[in-house]
CSV table of C-alpha atoms in Angstrom, one decimal:
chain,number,residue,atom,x,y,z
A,216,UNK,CA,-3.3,-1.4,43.9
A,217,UNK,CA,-3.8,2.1,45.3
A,218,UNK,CA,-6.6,4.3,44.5
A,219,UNK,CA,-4.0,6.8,42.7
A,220,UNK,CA,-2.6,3.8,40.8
A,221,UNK,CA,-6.4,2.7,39.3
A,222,UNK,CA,-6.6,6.5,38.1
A,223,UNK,CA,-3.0,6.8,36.6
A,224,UNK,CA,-3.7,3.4,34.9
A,225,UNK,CA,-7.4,4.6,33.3
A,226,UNK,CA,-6.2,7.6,32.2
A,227,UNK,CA,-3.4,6.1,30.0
A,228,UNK,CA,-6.0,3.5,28.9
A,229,UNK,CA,-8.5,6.9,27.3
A,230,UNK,CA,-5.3,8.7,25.7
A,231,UNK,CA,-4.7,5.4,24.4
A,232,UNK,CA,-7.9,5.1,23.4
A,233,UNK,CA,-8.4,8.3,21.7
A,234,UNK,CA,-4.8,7.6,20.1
A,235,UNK,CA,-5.7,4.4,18.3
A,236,UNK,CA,-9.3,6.4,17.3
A,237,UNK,CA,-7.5,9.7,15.7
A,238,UNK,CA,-4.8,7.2,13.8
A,239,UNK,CA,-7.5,5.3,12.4
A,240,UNK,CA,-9.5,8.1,11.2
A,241,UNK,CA,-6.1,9.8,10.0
A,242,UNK,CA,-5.5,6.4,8.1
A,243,UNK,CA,-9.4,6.2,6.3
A,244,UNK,CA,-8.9,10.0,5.3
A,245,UNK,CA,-5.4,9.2,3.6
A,246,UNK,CA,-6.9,5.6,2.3
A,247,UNK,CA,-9.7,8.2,0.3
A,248,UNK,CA,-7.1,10.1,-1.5
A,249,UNK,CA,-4.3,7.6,-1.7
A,250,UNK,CA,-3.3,6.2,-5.5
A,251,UNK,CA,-1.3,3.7,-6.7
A,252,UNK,CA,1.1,4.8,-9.8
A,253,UNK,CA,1.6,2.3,-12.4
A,254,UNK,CA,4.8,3.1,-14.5
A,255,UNK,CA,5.7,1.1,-17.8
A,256,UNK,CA,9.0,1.3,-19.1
A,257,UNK,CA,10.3,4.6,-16.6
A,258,UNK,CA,7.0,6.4,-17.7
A,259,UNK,CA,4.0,6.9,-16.2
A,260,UNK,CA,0.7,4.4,-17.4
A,261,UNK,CA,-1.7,4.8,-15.2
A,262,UNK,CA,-3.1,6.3,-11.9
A,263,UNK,CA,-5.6,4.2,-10.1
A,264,UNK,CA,-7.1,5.9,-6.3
A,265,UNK,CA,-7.6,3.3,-3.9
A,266,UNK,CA,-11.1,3.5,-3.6
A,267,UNK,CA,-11.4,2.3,-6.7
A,268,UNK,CA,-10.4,-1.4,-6.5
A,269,UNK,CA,-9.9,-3.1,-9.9
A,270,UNK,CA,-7.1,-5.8,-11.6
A,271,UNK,CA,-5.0,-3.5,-14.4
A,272,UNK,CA,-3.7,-6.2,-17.2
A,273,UNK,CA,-0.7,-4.4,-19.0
A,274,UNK,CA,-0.4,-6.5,-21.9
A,275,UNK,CA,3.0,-5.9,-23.9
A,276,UNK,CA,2.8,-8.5,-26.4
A,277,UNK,CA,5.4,-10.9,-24.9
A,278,UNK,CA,5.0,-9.3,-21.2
A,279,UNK,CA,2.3,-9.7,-19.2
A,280,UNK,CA,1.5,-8.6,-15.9
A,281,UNK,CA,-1.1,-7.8,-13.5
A,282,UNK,CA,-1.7,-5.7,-11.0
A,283,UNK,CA,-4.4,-5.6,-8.0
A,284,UNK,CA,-5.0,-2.3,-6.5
A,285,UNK,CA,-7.4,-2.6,-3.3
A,286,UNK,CA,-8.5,0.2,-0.5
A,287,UNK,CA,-5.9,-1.4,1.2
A,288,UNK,CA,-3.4,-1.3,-0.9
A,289,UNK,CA,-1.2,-2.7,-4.1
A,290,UNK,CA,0.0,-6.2,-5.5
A,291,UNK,CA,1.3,-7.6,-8.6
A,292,UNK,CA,-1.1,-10.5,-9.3
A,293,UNK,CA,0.9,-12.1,-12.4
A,294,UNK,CA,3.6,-11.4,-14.1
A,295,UNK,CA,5.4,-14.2,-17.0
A,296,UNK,CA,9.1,-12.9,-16.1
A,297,UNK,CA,11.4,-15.6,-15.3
A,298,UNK,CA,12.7,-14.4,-12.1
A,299,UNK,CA,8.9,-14.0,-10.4
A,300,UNK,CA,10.5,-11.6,-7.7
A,301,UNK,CA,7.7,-9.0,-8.8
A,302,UNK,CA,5.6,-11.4,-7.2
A,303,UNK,CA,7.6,-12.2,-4.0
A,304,UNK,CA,7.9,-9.0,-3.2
A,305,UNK,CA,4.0,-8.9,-1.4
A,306,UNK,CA,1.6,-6.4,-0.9
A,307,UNK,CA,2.5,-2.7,-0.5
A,308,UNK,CA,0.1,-1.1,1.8
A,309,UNK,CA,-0.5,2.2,3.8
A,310,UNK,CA,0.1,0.3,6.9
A,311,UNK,CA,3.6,-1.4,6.0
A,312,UNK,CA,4.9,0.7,3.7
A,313,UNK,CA,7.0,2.6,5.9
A,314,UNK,CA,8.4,-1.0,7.1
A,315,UNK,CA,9.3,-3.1,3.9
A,316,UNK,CA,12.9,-3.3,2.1
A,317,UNK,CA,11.3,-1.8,-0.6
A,318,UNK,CA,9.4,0.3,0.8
A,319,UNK,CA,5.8,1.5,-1.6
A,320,UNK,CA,7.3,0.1,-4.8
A,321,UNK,CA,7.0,-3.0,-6.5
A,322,UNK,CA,9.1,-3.8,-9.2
A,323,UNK,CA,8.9,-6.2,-12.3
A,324,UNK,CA,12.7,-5.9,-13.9
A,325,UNK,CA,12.4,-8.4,-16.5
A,326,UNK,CA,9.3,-6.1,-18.2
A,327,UNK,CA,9.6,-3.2,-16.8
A,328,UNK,CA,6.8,-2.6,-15.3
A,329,UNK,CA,6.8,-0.7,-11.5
A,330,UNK,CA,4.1,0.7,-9.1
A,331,UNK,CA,4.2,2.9,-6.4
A,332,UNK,CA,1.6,3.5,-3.9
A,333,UNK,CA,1.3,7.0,-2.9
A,334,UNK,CA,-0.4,7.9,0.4
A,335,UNK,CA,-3.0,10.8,0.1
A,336,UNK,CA,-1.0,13.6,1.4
A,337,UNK,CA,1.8,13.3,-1.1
């Protein structure tokens, strides 16, 4: 390798560097403010930030889920519908989002129960 070559190469490897750095820090500020919206029956239930991990049981009687909001992101824990496709569905978080089918929802058909995990600038 040439002289010029070894430069080229280390100065892609600091704008990488600094890259990676400024999305991780974007990603920690938007993790601070970020919320996951808990909806029962097409209305709103609850807000819960994501820096405030905790399990939310929404008890309904004969419905029962639960939900598990972490800094990373949202899952449904539990739920006793039939289908269980609340539960296949995964985690939602900042990072794949953007990526899944469903893209930040989860949804519970059977009782009505959906989340959405909002990222801090929305």
């Amino acid at each position: 390798m040439k002289k010029k070559d070894i430069q080229l190469l280390m100065i892609i490897l600091i704008v990488s560097i600094i890259g990676l750095a400024g999305a991780r820090l974007n990603a920690s500020e938007n993790a601070a403010t970020s919320q996951a919206v808990i909806f029962l029956n097409d209305e709103e239930y609850v807000r819960v930030p994501l820096e405030d991990p905790q399990v939310i049981v929404i008890d309904q009687g004969d419905k029962t889920n639960e939900i598990q909001v972490t800094q990373k992101g949202v899952s449904m824990l539990y739920s006793d519908c039939s289908s269980q496709y609340c539960l296949q569905q995964g985690e939602v978080t900042l990072e794949n989002m953007d990526q899944r089918f469903l893209g930040a929802w989860i949804y519970c058909l059977h009782n009505k129960v959906s989340i959405q995990l909002l990222r801090g600038e929305e």
